[in-house]
Short mmCIF file of C-alpha atoms in Angstrom, two decimals:
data_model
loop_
_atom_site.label_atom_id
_atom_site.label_comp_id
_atom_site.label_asym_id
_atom_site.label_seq_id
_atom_site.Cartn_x
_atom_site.Cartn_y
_atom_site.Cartn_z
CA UNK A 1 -163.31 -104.06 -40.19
CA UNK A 2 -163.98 -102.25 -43.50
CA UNK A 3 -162.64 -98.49 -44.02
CA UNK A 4 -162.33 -97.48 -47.45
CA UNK A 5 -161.88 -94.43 -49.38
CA UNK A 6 -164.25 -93.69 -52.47
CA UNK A 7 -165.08 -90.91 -54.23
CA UNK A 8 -162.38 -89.07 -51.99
CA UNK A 9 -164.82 -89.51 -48.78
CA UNK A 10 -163.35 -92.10 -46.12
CA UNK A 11 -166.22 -94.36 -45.03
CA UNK A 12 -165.50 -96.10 -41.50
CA UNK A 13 -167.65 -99.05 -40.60
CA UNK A 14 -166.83 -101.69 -38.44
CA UNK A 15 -169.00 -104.71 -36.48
CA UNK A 16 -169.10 -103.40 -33.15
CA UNK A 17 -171.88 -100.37 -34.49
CA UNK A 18 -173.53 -101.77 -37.85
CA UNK A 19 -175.92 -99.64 -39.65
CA UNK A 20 -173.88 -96.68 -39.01
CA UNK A 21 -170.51 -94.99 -39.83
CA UNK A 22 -168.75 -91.76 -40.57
CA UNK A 23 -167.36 -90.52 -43.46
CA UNK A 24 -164.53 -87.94 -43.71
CA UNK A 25 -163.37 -85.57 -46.76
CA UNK A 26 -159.72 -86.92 -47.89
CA UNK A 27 -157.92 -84.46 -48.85
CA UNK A 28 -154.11 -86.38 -48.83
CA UNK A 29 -153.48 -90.00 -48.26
CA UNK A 30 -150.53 -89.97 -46.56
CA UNK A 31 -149.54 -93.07 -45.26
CA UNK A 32 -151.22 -96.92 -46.19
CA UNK A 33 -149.78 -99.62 -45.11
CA UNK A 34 -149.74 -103.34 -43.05
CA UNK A 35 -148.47 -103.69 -39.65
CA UNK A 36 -147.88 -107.24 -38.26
CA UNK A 37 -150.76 -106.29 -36.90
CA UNK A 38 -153.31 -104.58 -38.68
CA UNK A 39 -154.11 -102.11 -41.68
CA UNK A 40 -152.33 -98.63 -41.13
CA UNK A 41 -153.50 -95.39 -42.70
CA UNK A 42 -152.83 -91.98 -42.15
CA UNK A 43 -154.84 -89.10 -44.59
CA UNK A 44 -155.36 -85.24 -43.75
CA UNK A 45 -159.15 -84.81 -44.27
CA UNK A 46 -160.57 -81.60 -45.26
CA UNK A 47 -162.36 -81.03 -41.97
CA UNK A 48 -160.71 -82.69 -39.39
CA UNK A 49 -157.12 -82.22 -39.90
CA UNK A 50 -154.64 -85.42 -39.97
CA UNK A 51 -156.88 -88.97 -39.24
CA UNK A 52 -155.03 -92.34 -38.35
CA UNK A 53 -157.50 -95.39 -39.26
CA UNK A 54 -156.32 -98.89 -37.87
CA UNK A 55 -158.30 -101.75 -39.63
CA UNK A 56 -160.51 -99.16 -41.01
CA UNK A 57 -161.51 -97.96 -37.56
CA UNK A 58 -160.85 -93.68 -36.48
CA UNK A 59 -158.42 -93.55 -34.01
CA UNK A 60 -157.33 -89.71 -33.64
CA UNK A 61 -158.39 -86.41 -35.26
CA UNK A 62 -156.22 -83.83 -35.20
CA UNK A 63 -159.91 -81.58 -34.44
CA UNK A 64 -160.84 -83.44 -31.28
CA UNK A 65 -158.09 -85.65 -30.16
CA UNK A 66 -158.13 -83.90 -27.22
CA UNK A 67 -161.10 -84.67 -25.57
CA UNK A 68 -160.03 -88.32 -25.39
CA UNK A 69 -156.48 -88.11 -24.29
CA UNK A 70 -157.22 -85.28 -21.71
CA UNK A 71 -160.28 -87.30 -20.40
CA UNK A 72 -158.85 -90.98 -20.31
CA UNK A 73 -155.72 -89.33 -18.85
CA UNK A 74 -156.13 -87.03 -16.54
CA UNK A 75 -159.48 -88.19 -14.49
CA UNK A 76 -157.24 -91.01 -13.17
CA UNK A 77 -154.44 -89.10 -12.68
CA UNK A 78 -155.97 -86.21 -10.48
CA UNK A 79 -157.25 -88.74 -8.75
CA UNK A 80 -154.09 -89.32 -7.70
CA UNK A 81 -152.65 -87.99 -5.25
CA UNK A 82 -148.58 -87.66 -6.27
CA UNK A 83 -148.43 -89.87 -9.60
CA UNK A 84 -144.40 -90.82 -10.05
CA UNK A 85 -144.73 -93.91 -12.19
CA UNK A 86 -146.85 -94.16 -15.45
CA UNK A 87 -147.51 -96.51 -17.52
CA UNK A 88 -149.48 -96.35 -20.88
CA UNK A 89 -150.91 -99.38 -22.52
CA UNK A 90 -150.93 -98.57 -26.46
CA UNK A 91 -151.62 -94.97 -27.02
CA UNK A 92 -148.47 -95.72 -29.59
CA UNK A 93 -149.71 -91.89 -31.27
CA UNK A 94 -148.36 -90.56 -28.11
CA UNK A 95 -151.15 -88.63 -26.99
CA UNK A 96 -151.98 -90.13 -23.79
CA UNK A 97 -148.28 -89.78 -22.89
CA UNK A 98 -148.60 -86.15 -24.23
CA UNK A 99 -151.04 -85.67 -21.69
CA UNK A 100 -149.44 -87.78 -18.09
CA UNK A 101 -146.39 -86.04 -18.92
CA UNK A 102 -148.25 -82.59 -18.19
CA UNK A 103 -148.26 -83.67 -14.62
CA UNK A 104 -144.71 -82.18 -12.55
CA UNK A 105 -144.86 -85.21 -10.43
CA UNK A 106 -144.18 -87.64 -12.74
CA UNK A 107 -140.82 -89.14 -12.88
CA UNK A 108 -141.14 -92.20 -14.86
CA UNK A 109 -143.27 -92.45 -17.64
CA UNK A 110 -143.55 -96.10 -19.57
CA UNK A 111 -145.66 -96.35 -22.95
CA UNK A 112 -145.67 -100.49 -24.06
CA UNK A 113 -147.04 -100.50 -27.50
CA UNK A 114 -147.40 -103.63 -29.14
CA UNK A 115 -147.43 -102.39 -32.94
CA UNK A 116 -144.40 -100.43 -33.40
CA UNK A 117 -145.60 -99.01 -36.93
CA UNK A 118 -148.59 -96.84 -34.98
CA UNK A 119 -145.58 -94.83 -33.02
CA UNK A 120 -143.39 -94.52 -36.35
CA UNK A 121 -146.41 -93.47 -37.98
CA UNK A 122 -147.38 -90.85 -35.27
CA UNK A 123 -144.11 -89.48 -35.23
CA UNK A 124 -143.98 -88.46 -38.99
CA UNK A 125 -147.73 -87.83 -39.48
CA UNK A 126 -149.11 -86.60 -36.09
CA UNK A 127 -145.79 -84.46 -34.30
CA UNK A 128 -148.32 -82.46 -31.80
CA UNK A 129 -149.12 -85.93 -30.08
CA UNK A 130 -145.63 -88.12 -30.72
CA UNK A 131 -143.78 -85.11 -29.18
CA UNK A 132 -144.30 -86.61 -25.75
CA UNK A 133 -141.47 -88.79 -27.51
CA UNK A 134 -138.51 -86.88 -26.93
CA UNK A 135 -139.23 -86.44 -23.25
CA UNK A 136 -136.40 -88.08 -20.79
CA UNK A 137 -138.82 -89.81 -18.50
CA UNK A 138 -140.06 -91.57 -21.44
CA UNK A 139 -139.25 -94.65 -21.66
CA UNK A 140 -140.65 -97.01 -24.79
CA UNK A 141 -141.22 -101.08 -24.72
CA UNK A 142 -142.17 -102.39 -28.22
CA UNK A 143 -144.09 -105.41 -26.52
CA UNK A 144 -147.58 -106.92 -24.96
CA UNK A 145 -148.34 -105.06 -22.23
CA UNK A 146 -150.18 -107.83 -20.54
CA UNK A 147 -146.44 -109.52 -20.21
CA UNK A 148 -144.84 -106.12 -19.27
CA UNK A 149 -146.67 -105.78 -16.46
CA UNK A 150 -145.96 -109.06 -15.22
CA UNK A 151 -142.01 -108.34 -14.77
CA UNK A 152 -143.11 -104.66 -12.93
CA UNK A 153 -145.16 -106.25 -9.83
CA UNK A 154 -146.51 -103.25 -7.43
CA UNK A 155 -144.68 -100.77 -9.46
CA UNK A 156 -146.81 -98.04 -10.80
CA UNK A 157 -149.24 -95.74 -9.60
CA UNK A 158 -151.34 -95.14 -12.22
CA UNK A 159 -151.91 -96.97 -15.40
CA UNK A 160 -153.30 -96.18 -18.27
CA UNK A 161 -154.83 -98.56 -21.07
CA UNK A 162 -155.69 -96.53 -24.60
CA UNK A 163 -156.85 -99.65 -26.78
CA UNK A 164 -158.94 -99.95 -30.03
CA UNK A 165 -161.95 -101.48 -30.20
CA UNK A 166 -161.84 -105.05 -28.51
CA UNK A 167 -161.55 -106.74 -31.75
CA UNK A 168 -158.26 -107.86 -32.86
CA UNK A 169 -154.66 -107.78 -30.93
CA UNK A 170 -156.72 -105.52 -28.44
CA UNK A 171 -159.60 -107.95 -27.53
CA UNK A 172 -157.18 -109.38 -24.51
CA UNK A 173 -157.33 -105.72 -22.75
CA UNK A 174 -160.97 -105.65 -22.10
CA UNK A 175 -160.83 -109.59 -20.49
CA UNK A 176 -160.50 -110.40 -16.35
CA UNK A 177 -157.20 -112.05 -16.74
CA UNK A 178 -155.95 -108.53 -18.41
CA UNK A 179 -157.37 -106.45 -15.41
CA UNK A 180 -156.05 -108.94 -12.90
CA UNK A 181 -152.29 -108.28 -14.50
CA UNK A 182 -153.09 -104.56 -14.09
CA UNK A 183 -153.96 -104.57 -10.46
CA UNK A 184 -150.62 -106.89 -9.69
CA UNK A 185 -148.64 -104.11 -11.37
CA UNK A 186 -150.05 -101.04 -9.38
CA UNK A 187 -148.32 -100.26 -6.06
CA UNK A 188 -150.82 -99.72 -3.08
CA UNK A 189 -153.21 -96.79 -3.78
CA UNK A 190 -152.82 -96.77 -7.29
CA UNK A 191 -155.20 -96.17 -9.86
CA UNK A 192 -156.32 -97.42 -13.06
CA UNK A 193 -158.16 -95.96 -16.34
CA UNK A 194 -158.91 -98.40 -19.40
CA UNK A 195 -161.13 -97.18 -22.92
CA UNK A 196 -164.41 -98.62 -21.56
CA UNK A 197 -166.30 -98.12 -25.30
CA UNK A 198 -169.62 -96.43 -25.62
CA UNK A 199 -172.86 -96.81 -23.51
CA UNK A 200 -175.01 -96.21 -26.86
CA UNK A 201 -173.80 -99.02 -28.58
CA UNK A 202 -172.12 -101.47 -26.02
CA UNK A 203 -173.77 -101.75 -22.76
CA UNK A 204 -173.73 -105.83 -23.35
CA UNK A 205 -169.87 -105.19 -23.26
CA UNK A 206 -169.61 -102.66 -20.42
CA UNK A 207 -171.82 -104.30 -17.77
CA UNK A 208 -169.48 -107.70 -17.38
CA UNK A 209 -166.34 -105.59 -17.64
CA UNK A 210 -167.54 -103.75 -14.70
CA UNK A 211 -168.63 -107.01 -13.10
CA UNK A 212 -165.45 -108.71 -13.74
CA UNK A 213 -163.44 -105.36 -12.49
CA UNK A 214 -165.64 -105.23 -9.37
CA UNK A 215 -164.20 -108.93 -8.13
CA UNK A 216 -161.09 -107.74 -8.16
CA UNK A 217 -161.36 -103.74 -7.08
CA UNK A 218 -162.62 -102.48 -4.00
CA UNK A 219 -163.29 -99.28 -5.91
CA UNK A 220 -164.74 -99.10 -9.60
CA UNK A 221 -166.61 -96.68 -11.57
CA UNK A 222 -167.37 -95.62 -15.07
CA UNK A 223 -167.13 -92.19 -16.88
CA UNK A 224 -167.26 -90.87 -20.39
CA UNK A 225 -166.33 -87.98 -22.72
CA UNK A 226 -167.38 -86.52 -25.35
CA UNK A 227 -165.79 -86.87 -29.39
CA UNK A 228 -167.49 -86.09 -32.34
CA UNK A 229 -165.55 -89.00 -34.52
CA UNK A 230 -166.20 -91.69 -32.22
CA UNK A 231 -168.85 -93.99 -32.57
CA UNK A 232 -172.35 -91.81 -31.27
CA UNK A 233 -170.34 -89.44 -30.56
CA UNK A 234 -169.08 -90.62 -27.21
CA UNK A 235 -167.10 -93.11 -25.15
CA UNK A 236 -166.29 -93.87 -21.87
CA UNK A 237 -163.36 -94.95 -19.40
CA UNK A 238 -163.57 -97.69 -16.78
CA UNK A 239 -161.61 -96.57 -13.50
CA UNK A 240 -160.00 -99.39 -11.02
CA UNK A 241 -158.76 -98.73 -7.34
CA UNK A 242 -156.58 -100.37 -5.09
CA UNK A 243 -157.67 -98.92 -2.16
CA UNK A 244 -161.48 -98.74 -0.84
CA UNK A 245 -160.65 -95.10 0.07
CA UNK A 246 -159.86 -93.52 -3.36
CA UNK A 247 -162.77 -91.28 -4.88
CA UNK A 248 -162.80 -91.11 -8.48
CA UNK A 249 -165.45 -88.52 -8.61
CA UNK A 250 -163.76 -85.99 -6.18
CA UNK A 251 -159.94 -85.23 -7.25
CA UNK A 252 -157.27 -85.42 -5.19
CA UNK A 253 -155.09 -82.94 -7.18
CA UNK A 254 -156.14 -79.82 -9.71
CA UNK A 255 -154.45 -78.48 -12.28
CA UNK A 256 -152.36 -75.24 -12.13
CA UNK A 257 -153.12 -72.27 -13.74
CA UNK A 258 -150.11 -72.99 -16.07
CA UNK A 259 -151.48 -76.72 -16.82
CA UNK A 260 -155.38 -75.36 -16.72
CA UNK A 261 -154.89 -73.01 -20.08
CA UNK A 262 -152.56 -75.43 -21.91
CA UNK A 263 -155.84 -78.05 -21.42
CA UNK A 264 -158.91 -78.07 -23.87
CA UNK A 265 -161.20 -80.01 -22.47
CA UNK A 266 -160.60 -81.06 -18.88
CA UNK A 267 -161.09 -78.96 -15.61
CA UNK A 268 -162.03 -79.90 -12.38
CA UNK A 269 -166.14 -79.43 -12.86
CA UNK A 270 -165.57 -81.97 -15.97
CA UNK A 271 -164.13 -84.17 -14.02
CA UNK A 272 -166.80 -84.83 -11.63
CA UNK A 273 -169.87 -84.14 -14.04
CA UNK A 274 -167.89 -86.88 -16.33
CA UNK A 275 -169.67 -89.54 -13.80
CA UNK A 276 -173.09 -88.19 -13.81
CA UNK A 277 -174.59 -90.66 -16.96
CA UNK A 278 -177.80 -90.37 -18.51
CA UNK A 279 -180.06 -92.51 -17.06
CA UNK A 280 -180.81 -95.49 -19.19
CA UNK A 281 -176.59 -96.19 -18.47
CA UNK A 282 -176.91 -95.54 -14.77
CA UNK A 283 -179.35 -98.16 -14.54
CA UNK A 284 -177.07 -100.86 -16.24
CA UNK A 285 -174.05 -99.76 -14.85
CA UNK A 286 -174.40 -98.55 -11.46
CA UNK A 287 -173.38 -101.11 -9.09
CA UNK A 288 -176.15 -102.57 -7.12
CA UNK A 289 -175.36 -104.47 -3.75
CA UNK A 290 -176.62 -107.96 -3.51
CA UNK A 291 -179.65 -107.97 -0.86
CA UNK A 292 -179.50 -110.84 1.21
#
């Protein structure tokens, strides 16, 4: 990964999209530093409010943060139908867990984050997304998630995976053995949502992720969002079921009117149109039954 800043512009590029990249007005560097991990670096940008980079890569705006952590959050968890147990894969800004946290019914809420400078980071540089911090259900494990899971068999009913790219300490979460640790971890009917990267750029990515997820789901399927400082402008979620019966595109649960004006991005109509891809996608994604 290469983000740099020159001439006070930030210039992200990265291997998963070459020949293309954004570039943000710095206006403050704010935080630069080296994880155990990977390269850390917070700076408030002229148009788009505070930006956290990791390994040169965008992973929040303060502008349109929203869109991602409303969308990877709360399809699966309308889904849903009464979501106690929560856990969030990464997501150390706390955004994701901003958003679960939203729902009444949850009573435990886990976030596993394996880089513990992202969440100190968050917490000092982005406060309207590590708030979900100081929440009592929260509870925070500074380890692999992968191995968390495997001590918290049939425990959750909805999990959440908000990785980077899959290049890195986050390439694991977008393998079968990853997905397989996910589905031992959800209790019967539970649901699943994992980043699932963007269909203008990696469709030789998504297609055997589905694959892989549909030999071990009964019930998979792929949506997206909107962002204007993601890659094309776009990315989508992958969505797992336990059970045959659950149906991603109609929710089980909508928001209240309370919930519904404290949300930006996601309503009920979003929800559903979020499956309807153009159609180049559909053809590569949809599943097709094997004729026999």
């Amino acid at each position: 990964m290469d983000g740099k800043i020159v001439d006070g512009w930030f210039r992200e590029k990265a291997v998963l999209w070459p020949g293309q990249g954004l570039s943000l007005q710095v206006d403050e560097v704010l935080y630069t530093g080296r994880s155990k991990f990977q390269d850390v670096l917070v700076f408030r940008s002229v148009s788009h409010g505070v930006v956290l980079v990791l390994d040169g890569v965008i992973q929040v705006t303060e502008r349109d943060e929203f869109s991602y952590q409303e969308m990877i959050t709360h399809v699966a968890m309308f889904t849903h139908e009464n979501p106690k147990r929560v856990l969030v894969v990464g997501g150390g800004d706390g955004g994701v867990l901003r958003e679960v946290l939203r729902h009444s019914t949850v009573e435990e809420a886990y976030l596993c984050e394996i880089d513990e400078d992202v969440i100190s980071v968050s917490k000092k540089h982005l406060p309207s997304m590590s708030c979900s911090y100081d929440d009592p259900r929260v509870t925070v494990k500074i380890m692999d998630g992968a191995e968390f899971m495997l001590q918290h068999r049939e425990y959750f009913d909805v999990i959440i995976t908000d990785s980077s790219d899959p290049v890195g300490p986050a390439d694991v979460l977008f393998k079968p053995p990853y997905f397989e640790k996910m589905n031992d971890a959800l209790r019967e009917g539970g649901v699943l949502c994992s980043q699932g990267e963007c269909v203008w750029l990696h469709l030789e990515l998504i297609k055997p992720m589905l694959t892989a997820c549909r030999n071990i789901f009964p019930q998979v399927d792929y949506a997206y969002t909107t962002i204007p400082t993601y890659p094309s402008g776009q990315i989508g979620f992958v969505l797992c079921a336990k059970s045959a019966q659950t149906q991603f595109r109609s929710p089980a649960r909508t928001p209240s009117d309370e919930m519904q004006a404290a949300l930006r991005y996601y309503n009920p109509r979003i929800h559903q149109a979020a499956f309807v891809l153009p159609e180049f996608a559909r053809r590569e994604v949809e599943h097709k039954p094997d004729r026999t």
